[in-house]
mmCIF file of C-alpha atoms in Angstrom:
data_model
loop_
_atom_site.group_PDB
_atom_site.id
_atom_site.type_symbol
_atom_site.label_atom_id
_atom_site.label_comp_id
_atom_site.label_asym_id
_atom_site.label_seq_id
_atom_site.Cartn_x
_atom_site.Cartn_y
_atom_site.Cartn_z
ATOM 1 C CA MET A 1 7.220 3.423 15.952
ATOM 2 C CA THR A 2 8.469 1.026 13.412
ATOM 3 C CA CYS A 3 5.174 -0.735 11.248
ATOM 4 C CA VAL A 4 5.522 -2.884 8.314
ATOM 5 C CA GLY A 5 3.233 -4.583 5.087
ATOM 6 C CA ILE A 6 4.164 -7.098 2.954
ATOM 7 C CA ASP A 7 1.599 -8.058 0.380
ATOM 8 C CA MET A 8 2.097 -10.371 -2.043
ATOM 9 C CA ILE A 9 -0.061 -11.384 -6.096
ATOM 10 C CA GLU A 10 -0.147 -13.396 -8.863
ATOM 11 C CA ILE A 11 0.512 -11.426 -12.041
ATOM 12 C CA SER A 12 -1.655 -13.233 -13.658
ATOM 13 C CA ARG A 13 -4.396 -11.731 -11.740
ATOM 14 C CA ILE A 14 -2.996 -8.688 -12.715
ATOM 15 C CA LYS A 15 -2.879 -9.174 -16.288
ATOM 16 C CA LYS A 16 -6.757 -10.356 -16.596
ATOM 17 C CA CYS A 17 -7.550 -7.395 -14.589
ATOM 18 C CA MET A 18 -5.989 -5.355 -17.333
ATOM 19 C CA GLN A 19 -7.965 -6.486 -19.919
ATOM 20 C CA ASN A 20 -10.269 -3.665 -18.670
ATOM 21 C CA LYS A 21 -9.706 -0.605 -20.257
ATOM 22 C CA ASN A 22 -9.992 1.200 -16.933
ATOM 23 C CA PHE A 23 -8.442 -0.719 -14.615
ATOM 24 C CA LEU A 24 -4.902 1.504 -15.375
ATOM 25 C CA LYS A 25 -6.808 4.164 -15.031
ATOM 26 C CA TYR A 26 -8.579 3.418 -11.655
ATOM 27 C CA ILE A 27 -5.887 1.928 -9.937
ATOM 28 C CA LEU A 28 -2.545 4.099 -10.678
ATOM 29 C CA GLY A 29 -2.334 7.826 -9.656
ATOM 30 C CA LYS A 30 -1.127 9.844 -11.744
ATOM 31 C CA ASP A 31 2.690 10.363 -11.776
ATOM 32 C CA GLU A 32 2.188 6.490 -11.389
ATOM 33 C CA TYR A 33 0.360 6.004 -14.436
ATOM 34 C CA LYS A 34 2.631 8.579 -16.125
ATOM 35 C CA GLN A 35 5.650 6.697 -15.376
ATOM 36 C CA LEU A 36 4.009 3.181 -16.536
ATOM 37 C CA GLU A 37 2.993 4.426 -20.020
ATOM 38 C CA ASN A 38 6.556 5.395 -21.084
ATOM 39 C CA ARG A 39 7.377 1.396 -20.182
ATOM 40 C CA ASP A 40 4.258 0.238 -22.189
ATOM 41 C CA PHE A 41 2.734 -1.194 -19.026
ATOM 42 C CA PRO A 42 4.776 -4.069 -17.781
ATOM 43 C CA VAL A 43 2.301 -5.965 -16.144
ATOM 44 C CA GLN A 44 4.774 -7.367 -13.355
ATOM 45 C CA SER A 45 5.345 -3.727 -12.167
ATOM 46 C CA VAL A 46 1.665 -2.754 -12.713
ATOM 47 C CA ALA A 47 1.125 -6.312 -10.065
ATOM 48 C CA ALA A 48 4.164 -4.698 -7.994
ATOM 49 C CA ASN A 49 2.504 -0.706 -7.491
ATOM 50 C CA PHE A 50 -0.475 -2.978 -6.745
ATOM 51 C CA CYS A 51 1.317 -4.873 -4.083
ATOM 52 C CA VAL A 52 3.242 -1.599 -2.365
ATOM 53 C CA LYS A 53 -0.815 0.306 -1.941
ATOM 54 C CA GLU A 54 -1.259 -2.494 -0.448
ATOM 55 C CA ALA A 55 1.492 -3.357 1.882
ATOM 56 C CA PHE A 56 1.517 0.419 2.611
ATOM 57 C CA ALA A 57 -2.617 0.003 3.541
ATOM 58 C CA LYS A 58 -1.334 -2.945 6.077
ATOM 59 C CA ALA A 59 1.962 -1.005 7.698
ATOM 60 C CA VAL A 60 -0.382 2.155 8.670
ATOM 61 C CA GLY A 61 -4.112 0.310 9.409
ATOM 62 C CA LYS A 62 -6.210 0.806 7.272
ATOM 63 C CA GLY A 63 -7.700 -0.113 4.528
ATOM 64 C CA MET A 64 -6.549 0.864 0.867
ATOM 65 C CA PHE A 65 -10.147 1.865 -0.714
ATOM 66 C CA TYR A 66 -9.956 4.329 3.007
ATOM 67 C CA LEU A 67 -7.158 5.654 1.898
ATOM 68 C CA GLY A 68 -7.499 6.033 -1.831
ATOM 69 C CA ILE A 69 -5.915 3.383 -3.765
ATOM 70 C CA LYS A 70 -5.171 6.261 -6.029
ATOM 71 C CA ASN A 71 -3.314 8.528 -3.467
ATOM 72 C CA ILE A 72 -0.611 5.835 -2.944
ATOM 73 C CA GLN A 73 1.482 5.774 -5.497
ATOM 74 C CA ALA A 74 4.615 3.430 -6.027
ATOM 75 C CA LEU A 75 7.308 5.360 -8.076
ATOM 76 C CA ARG A 76 11.209 4.932 -9.922
ATOM 77 C CA ASP A 77 13.875 7.297 -9.276
ATOM 78 C CA SER A 78 16.484 7.001 -11.666
ATOM 79 C CA LEU A 79 18.108 4.655 -10.968
ATOM 80 C CA GLY A 80 14.898 2.047 -10.416
ATOM 81 C CA LYS A 81 15.128 2.517 -6.403
ATOM 82 C CA PRO A 82 11.228 1.921 -5.953
ATOM 83 C CA TYR A 83 9.455 5.296 -3.682
ATOM 84 C CA LEU A 84 6.609 6.015 -1.925
ATOM 85 C CA LYS A 85 4.153 9.005 -3.775
ATOM 86 C CA ILE A 86 0.975 9.589 -1.179
ATOM 87 C CA SER A 87 -1.179 11.648 -1.058
ATOM 88 C CA GLY A 88 -4.539 12.401 -0.021
ATOM 89 C CA LYS A 89 -5.574 10.034 3.525
ATOM 90 C CA ALA A 90 -2.515 8.302 3.160
ATOM 91 C CA LYS A 91 -0.741 11.498 3.651
ATOM 92 C CA LYS A 92 -3.152 12.951 6.819
ATOM 93 C CA ILE A 93 -2.710 9.429 8.612
ATOM 94 C CA ALA A 94 1.332 8.825 7.803
ATOM 95 C CA ASP A 95 1.484 12.418 9.024
ATOM 96 C CA ILE A 96 -0.307 11.854 12.216
ATOM 97 C CA LYS A 97 1.794 9.098 13.008
ATOM 98 C CA ASN A 98 4.869 10.757 11.874
ATOM 99 C CA LEU A 99 5.943 9.087 9.773
ATOM 100 C CA LYS A 100 8.124 7.712 6.402
ATOM 101 C CA PHE A 101 8.188 4.763 4.166
ATOM 102 C CA SER A 102 11.417 2.207 2.977
ATOM 103 C CA VAL A 103 9.627 0.466 0.125
ATOM 104 C CA SER A 104 11.302 -2.903 -1.278
ATOM 105 C CA ILE A 105 9.629 -4.724 -4.478
ATOM 106 C CA THR A 106 10.315 -7.923 -6.526
ATOM 107 C CA HIS A 107 8.604 -10.320 -9.223
ATOM 108 C CA THR A 108 8.743 -13.350 -10.338
ATOM 109 C CA LYS A 109 7.382 -14.498 -13.549
ATOM 110 C CA GLU A 110 4.100 -16.124 -11.506
ATOM 111 C CA TYR A 111 4.600 -13.000 -8.688
ATOM 112 C CA ALA A 112 4.737 -9.859 -7.627
ATOM 113 C CA SER A 113 6.001 -8.361 -3.961
ATOM 114 C CA ALA A 114 6.709 -5.432 -2.000
ATOM 115 C CA VAL A 115 7.601 -4.346 1.577
ATOM 116 C CA VAL A 116 6.185 -0.910 2.667
ATOM 117 C CA VAL A 117 8.187 -0.578 6.291
ATOM 118 C CA GLY A 118 7.239 3.369 8.175
ATOM 119 C CA PHE A 119 9.429 4.441 11.046
ATOM 120 C CA ASP A 120 10.210 8.102 12.884
ATOM 121 C CA SER A 121 10.776 10.596 10.523
#
């Protein structure tokens, strides 16, 4: 089984949401928050992480809020390569479907986008 999800968002929408001091704590998981905090929360990266969450939800065919927005974390390794860390309902769905995931993120000054591909593990 292979599944794909894609999402794109205007960075200005996330920038506006970030004016609410609770927004980042609401959408970001613990590790994700710490990683972005170390980089002073660049709005392009926050937007890209949000896209990853949406793209994952689309790939598995469930709503992001059903899965738990903080249960879908977009992290980067030491070379900057994005990867998923999933937990809770998101992990349960992935396990039931026997899926592993690959992530690709991109952004410009105006838009952020992500693609999540699920494949048999």
